[in-house]
Short mmCIF file of C-alpha atoms in Angstrom, two decimals:
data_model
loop_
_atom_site.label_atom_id
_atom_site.label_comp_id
_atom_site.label_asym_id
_atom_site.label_seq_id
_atom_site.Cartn_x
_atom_site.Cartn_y
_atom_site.Cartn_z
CA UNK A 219 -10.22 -19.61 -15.95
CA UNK A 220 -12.74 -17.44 -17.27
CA UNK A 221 -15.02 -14.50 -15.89
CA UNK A 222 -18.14 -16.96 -15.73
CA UNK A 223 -16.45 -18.86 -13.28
CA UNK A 224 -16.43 -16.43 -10.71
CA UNK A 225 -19.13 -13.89 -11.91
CA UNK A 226 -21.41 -16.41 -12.57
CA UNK A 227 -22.59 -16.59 -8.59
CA UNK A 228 -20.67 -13.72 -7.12
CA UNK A 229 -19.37 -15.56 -3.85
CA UNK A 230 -20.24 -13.84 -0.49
CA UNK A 231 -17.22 -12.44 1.36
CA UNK A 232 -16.48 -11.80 5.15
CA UNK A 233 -14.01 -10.46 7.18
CA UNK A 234 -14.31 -9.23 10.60
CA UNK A 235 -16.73 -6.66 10.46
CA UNK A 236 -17.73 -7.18 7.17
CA UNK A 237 -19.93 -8.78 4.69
CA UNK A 238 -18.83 -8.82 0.88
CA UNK A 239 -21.87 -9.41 -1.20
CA UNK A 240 -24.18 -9.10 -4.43
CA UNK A 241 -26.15 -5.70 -4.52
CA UNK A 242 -29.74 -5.47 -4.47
CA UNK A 243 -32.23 -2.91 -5.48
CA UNK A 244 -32.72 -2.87 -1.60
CA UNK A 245 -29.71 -0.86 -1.51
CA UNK A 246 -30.41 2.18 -3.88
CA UNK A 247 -31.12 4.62 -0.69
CA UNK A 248 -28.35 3.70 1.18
CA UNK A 249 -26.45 4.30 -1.41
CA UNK A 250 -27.65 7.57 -2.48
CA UNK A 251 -27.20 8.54 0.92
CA UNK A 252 -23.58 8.44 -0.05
CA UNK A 253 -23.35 8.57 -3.72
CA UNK A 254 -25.38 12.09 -3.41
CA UNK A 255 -22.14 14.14 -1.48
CA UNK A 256 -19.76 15.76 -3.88
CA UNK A 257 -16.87 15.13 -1.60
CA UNK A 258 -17.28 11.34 -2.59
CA UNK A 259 -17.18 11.29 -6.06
CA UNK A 260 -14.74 14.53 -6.10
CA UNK A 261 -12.09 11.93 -7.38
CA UNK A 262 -13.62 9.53 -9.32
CA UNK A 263 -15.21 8.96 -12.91
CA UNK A 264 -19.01 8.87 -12.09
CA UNK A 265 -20.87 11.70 -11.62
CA UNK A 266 -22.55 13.01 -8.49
CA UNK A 267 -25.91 11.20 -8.19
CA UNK A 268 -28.51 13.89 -8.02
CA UNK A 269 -31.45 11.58 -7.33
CA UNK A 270 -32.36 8.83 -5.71
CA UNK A 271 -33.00 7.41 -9.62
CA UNK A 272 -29.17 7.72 -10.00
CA UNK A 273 -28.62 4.87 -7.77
CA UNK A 274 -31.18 2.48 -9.03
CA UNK A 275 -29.78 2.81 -12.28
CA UNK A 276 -26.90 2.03 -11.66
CA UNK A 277 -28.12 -0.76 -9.58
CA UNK A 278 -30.30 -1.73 -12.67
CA UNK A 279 -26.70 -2.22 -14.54
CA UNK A 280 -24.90 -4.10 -11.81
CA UNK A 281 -28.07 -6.35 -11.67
CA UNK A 282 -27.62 -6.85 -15.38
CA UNK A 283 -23.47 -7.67 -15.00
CA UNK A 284 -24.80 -10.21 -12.26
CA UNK A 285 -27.50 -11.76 -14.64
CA UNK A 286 -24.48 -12.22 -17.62
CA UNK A 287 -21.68 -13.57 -15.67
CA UNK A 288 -19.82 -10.34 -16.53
CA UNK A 289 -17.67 -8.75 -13.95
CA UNK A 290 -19.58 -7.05 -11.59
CA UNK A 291 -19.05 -5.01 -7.64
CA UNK A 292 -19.76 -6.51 -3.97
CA UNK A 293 -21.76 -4.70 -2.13
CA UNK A 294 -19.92 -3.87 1.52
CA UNK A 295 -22.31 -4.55 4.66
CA UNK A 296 -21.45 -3.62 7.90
CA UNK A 297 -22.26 -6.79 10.58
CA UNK A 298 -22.96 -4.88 13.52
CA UNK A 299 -26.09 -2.94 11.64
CA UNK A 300 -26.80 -4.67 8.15
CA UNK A 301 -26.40 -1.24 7.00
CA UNK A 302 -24.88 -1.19 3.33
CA UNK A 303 -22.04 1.37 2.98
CA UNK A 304 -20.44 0.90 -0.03
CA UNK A 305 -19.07 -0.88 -2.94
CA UNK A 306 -15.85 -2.87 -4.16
CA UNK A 307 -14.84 -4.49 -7.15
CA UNK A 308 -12.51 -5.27 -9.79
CA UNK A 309 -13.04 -3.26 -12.47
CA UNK A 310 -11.73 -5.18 -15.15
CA UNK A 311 -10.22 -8.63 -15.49
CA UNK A 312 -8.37 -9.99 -18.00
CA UNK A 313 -8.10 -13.70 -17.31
CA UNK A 314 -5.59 -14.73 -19.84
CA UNK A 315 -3.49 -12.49 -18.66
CA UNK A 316 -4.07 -12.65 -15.02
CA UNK A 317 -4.60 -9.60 -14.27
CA UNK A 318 -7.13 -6.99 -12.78
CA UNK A 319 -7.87 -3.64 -11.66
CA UNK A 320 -9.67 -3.19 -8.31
CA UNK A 321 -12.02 -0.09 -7.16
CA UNK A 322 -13.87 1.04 -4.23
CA UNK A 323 -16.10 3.88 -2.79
CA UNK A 324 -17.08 3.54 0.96
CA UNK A 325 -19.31 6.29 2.50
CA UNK A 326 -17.94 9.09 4.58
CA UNK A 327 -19.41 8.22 7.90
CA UNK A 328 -17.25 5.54 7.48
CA UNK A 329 -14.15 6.86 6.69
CA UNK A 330 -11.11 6.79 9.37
CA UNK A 331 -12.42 3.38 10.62
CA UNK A 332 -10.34 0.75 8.39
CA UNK A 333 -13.50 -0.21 6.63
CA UNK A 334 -11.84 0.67 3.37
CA UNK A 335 -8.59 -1.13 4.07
CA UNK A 336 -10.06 -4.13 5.42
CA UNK A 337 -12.85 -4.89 2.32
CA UNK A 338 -9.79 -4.17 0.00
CA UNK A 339 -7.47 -6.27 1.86
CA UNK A 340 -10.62 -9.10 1.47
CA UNK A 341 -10.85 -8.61 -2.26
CA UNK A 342 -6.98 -9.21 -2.79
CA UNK A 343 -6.65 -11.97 -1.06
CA UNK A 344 -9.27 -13.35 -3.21
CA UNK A 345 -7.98 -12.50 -6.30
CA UNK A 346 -4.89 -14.53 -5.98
CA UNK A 347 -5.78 -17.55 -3.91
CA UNK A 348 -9.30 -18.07 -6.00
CA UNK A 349 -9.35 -16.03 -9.25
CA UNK A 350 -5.41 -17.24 -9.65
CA UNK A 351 -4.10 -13.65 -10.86
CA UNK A 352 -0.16 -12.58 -10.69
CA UNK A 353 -0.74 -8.58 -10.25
CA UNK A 354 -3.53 -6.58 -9.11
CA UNK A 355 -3.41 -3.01 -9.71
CA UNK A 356 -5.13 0.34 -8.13
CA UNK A 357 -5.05 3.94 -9.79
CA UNK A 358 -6.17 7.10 -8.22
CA UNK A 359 -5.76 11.09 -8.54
CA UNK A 360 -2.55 12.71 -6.94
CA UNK A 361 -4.57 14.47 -4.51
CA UNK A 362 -6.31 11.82 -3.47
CA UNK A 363 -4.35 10.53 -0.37
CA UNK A 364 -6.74 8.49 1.68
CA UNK A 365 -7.21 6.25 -1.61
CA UNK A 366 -3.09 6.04 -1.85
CA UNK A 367 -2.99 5.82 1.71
CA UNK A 368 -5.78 2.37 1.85
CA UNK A 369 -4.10 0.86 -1.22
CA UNK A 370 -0.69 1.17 0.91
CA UNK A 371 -1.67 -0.28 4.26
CA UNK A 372 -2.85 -3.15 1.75
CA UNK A 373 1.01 -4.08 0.66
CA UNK A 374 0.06 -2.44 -3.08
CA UNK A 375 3.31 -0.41 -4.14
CA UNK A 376 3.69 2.72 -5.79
CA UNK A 377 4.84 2.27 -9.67
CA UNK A 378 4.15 5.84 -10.93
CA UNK A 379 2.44 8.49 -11.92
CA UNK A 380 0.86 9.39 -15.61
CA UNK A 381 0.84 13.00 -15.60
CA UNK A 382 -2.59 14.56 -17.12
CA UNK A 383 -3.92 11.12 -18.34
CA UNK A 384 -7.57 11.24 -17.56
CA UNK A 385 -9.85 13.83 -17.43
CA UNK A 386 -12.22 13.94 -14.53
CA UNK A 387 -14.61 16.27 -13.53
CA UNK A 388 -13.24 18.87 -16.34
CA UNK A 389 -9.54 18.84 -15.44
CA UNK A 390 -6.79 16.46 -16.49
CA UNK A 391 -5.46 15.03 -13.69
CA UNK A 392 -2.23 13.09 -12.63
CA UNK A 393 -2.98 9.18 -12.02
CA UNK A 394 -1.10 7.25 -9.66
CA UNK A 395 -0.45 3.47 -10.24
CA UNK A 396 -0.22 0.79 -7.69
CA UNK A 397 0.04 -2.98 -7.62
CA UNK A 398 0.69 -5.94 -5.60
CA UNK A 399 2.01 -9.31 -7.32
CA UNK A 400 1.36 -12.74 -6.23
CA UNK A 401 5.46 -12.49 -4.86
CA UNK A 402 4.77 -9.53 -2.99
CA UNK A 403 1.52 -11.09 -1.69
CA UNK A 404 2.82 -14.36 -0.81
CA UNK A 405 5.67 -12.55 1.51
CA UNK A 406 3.68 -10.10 3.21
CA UNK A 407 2.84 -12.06 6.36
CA UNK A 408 2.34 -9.09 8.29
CA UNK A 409 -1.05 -8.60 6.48
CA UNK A 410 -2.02 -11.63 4.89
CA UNK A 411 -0.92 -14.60 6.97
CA UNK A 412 0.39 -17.71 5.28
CA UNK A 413 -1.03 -18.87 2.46
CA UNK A 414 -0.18 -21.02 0.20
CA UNK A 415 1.75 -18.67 -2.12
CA UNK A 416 3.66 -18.25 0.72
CA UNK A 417 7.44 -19.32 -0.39
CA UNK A 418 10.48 -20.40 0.86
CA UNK A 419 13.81 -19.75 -0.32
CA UNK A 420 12.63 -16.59 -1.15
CA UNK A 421 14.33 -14.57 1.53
CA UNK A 422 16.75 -12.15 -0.73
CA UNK A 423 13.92 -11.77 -2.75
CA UNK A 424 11.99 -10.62 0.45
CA UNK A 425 14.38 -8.12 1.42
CA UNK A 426 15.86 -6.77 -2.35
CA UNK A 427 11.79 -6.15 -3.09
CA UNK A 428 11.43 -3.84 0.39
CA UNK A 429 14.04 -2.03 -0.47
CA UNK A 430 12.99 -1.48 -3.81
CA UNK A 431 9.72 -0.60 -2.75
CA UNK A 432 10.85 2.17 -0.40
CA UNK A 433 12.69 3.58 -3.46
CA UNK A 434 9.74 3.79 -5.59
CA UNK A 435 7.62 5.69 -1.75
CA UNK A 436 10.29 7.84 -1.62
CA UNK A 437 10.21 9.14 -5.38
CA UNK A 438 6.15 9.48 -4.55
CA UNK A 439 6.82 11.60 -1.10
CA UNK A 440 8.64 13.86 -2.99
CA UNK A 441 5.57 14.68 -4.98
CA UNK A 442 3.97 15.85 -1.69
CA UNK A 443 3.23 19.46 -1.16
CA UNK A 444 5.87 21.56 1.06
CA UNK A 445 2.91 21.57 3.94
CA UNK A 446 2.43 17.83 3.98
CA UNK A 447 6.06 16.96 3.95
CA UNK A 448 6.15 18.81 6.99
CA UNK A 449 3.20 17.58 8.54
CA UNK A 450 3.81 15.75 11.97
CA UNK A 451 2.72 12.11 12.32
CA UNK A 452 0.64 12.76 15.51
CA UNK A 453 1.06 15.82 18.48
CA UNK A 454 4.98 16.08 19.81
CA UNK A 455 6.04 13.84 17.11
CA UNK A 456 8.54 14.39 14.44
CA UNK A 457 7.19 15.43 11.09
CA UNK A 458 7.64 13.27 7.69
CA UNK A 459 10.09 15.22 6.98
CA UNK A 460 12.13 14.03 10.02
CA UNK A 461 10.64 10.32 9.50
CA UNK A 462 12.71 10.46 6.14
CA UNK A 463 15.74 12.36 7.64
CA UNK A 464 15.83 9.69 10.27
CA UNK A 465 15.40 6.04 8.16
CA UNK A 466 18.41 8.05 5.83
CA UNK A 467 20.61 8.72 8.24
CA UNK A 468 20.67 4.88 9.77
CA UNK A 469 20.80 3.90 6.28
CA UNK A 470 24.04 5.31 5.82
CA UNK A 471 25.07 4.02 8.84
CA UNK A 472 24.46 0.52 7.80
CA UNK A 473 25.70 0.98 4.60
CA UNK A 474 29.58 3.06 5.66
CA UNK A 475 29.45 1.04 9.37
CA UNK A 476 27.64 -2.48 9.12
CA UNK A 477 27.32 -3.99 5.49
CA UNK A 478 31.42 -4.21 4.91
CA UNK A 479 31.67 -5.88 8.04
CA UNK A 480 28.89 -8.41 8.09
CA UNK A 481 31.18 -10.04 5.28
CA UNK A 482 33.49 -10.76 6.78
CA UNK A 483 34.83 -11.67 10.39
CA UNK A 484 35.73 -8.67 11.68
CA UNK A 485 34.09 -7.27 14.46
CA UNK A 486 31.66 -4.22 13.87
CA UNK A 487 32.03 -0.79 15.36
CA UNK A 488 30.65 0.58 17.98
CA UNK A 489 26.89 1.68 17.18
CA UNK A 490 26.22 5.36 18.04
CA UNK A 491 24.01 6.87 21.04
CA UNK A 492 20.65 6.36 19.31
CA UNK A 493 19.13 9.37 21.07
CA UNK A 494 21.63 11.48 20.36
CA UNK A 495 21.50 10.22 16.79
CA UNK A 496 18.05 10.40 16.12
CA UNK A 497 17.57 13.94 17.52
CA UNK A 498 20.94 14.95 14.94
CA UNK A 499 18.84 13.61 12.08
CA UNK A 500 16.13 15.43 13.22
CA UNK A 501 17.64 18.90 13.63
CA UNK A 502 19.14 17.75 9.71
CA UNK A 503 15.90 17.03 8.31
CA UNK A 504 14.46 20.31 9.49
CA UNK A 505 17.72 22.22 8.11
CA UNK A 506 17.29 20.34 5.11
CA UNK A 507 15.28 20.38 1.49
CA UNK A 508 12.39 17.91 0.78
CA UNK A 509 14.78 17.65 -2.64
CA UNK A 510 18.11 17.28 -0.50
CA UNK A 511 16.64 14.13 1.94
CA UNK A 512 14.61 12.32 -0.67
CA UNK A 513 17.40 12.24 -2.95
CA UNK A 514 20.04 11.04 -0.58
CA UNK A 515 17.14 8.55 0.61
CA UNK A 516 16.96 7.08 -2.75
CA UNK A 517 20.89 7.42 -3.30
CA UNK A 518 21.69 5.28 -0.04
CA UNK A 519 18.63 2.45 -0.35
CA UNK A 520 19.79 1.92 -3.84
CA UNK A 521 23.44 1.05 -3.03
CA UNK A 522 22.09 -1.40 -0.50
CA UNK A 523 19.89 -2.74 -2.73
CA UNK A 524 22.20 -3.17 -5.44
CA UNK A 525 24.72 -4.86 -3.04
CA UNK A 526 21.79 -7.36 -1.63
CA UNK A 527 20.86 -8.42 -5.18
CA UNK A 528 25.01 -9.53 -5.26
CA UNK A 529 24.06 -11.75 -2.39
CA UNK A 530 24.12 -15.45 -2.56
CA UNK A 531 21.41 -17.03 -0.84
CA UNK A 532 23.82 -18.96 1.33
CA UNK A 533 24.56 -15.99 2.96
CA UNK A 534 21.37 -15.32 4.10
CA UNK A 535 21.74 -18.20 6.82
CA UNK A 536 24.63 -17.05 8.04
CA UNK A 537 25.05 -16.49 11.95
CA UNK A 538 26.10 -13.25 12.94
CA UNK A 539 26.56 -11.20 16.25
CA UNK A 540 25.15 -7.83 16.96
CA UNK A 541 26.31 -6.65 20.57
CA UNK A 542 24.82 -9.40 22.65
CA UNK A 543 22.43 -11.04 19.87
CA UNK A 544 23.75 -13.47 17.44
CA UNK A 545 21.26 -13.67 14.67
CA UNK A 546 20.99 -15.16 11.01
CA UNK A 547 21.82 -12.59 7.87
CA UNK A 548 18.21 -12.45 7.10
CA UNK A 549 16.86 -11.61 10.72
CA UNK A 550 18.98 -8.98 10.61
CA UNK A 551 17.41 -7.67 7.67
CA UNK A 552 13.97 -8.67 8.92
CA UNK A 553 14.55 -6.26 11.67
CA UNK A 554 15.03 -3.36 9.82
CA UNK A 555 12.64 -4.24 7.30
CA UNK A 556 10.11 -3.64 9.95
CA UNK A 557 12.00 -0.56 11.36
CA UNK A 558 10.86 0.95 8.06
CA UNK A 559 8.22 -0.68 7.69
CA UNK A 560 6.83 1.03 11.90
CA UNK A 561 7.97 4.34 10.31
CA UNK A 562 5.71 4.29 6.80
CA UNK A 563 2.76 3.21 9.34
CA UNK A 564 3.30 6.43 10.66
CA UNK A 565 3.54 8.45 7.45
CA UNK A 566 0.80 6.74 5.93
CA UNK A 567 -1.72 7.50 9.41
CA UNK A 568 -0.57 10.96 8.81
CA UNK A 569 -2.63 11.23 5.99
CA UNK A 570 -6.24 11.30 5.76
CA UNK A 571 -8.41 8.18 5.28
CA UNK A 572 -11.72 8.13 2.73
#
């Protein structure tokens, strides 16, 4: 495949609420309306624009990418007013290699809505079912948590950060790095649906690639600053902090009081009280270091991991009985995949949203 076969006639996208489509000159003052606030271009490459010439030049260039078949952004139009609001693309594509880079700038009246999320969401799903990549990556600054936070609620995982590797806006900043593959696309049913990169078999692989993925949150979280790792996930609810405290402590419960047994045929003990559990890890996690609980996070979930990967996939139909439920191997994992996966919701909608 080459660029010219998609870039050629930009196809029009739609989701719910949105409409995915070529720019027009049309759009220059709704987009200066946005382009123009410092707070929206505070982490990215471009430049403020100070007039409403700014934006038509820019325009001018997309036009131009549109005209050559060269890779080029949709537009993002909101249904229920027409009104144009932003832009999303992939900002490079290298087809031989399958791979691209995706960007996106939404305005601020918009922000805290999903907009974001859901045009991004749009754009991936395109890239692997029509432009055929295998990985689709996303960068942003550290600070910049309502970018990490979009690119997260979008499956794309955390792969690290390159300390002081660009300088924007006359500082040399820290760049985070995250991706979603055509595996971890075709498995994530919760946002995507099935497709047809949707696979079977693929079960262990499911489960070993959540559990590596929380590994590589957990090493990010720590990056977060002593107020936000303490920030609560909504009034009279625990705090990150205690949303980490609690996944590690049931963590080492299934590792020390579930994963030696489900082996074999003896019968599991007892579970604990779970109130009385979770408000223990609680009262830990605020006792604790942001150091102490990320570290045993990542010490626990990468035992388990190591011991999945050991699996063989017969074992992953296996019938087995927890208290009154008798359930497969996998469901059982399945369950507390999404147990962790409720729980990142949460620390993800703690933090704010472009």
């Amino acid at each position: 495949m080459e660029i010219k076969d998609i870039y050629e006639d930009l196809p029009v996208l739609e989701t719910e609420r949105l409409i995915l489509r070529k720019i027009t000159m049309d759009d220059a003052e709704a987009m200066f309306s946005y382009a123009s606030i410092d707070e929206v271009s505070q982490y990215v490459t471009w430049e403020t624009h100070q007039t409403l010439d700014d934006s038509k030049s820019f325009i001018s260039h997309v036009l131009k990418q549109y005209n050559e078949g060269m890779v080029a952004p949709w537009g993002i139009e909101l249904k229920e007013n027409g009104k144009f609001i932003g832009t999303i693309d992939f900002v490079w594509w290298k087809p031989r290699q399958k791979t691209a880079e995706i960007g996106y700038v939404v305005s601020p009246e918009y922000w805290g809505r999903g907009i974001t999320t859901e045009a991004l969401r749009e754009v991936i799903k395109f890239g692997f079912l029509q432009m055929k990549l295998v990985r689709i990556q996303g960068r942003c600054i550290l600070d910049n948590t309502g970018s990490l936070r979009v690119m997260s609620k979008s499956g794309m995982q955390y792969e690290g950060t390159a300390r002081k590797s660009m300088l924007i806006k006359g500082r040399h900043e820290d760049i985070l790095t995250l991706s979603i593959t055509d595996d971890d696309f075709a498995t994530r049913r919760d946002i995507y649906g099935e497709n047809r990169l949707a696979k079977t078999g693929g079960q262990k692989l499911e489960i070993a690639e959540h559990y590596d993925f929380m590994i590589g949150l957990a090493r990010l979280i720590k990056k977060f600053s002593e107020e936000e790792w303490r920030t609560l996930i909504a009034p009279q609810k625990w705090s990150i902090a205690e949303v980490m405290g609690h996944l590690t402590r049931w963590d080492e419960f299934l590792l020390e009081n579930r994963l030696p047994y489900l082996f074999t045929d003896e019968p599991l003990p007892p579970a604990p009280d779970v109130e009385s559990f979770n408000q223990e890890s609680a009262r830990l996690s605020r006792e604790s270091t942001k150091e102490e609980i990320i570290e045993q996070f990542i010490s626990v979930k990468t035992k388990i991991y190591e011991i999945l990967l050991k699996t063989e996939p017969e074992v992953w139909g296996k019938n087995i009985t927890i208290g009154s439920r008798q359930l497969t191997f996998y469901e059982y994992f399945e369950g507390l995949k999404k147990h962790d996966r409720h729980h990142l919701d949460q620390i993800i909608s703690a933090l704010p949203e472009e």
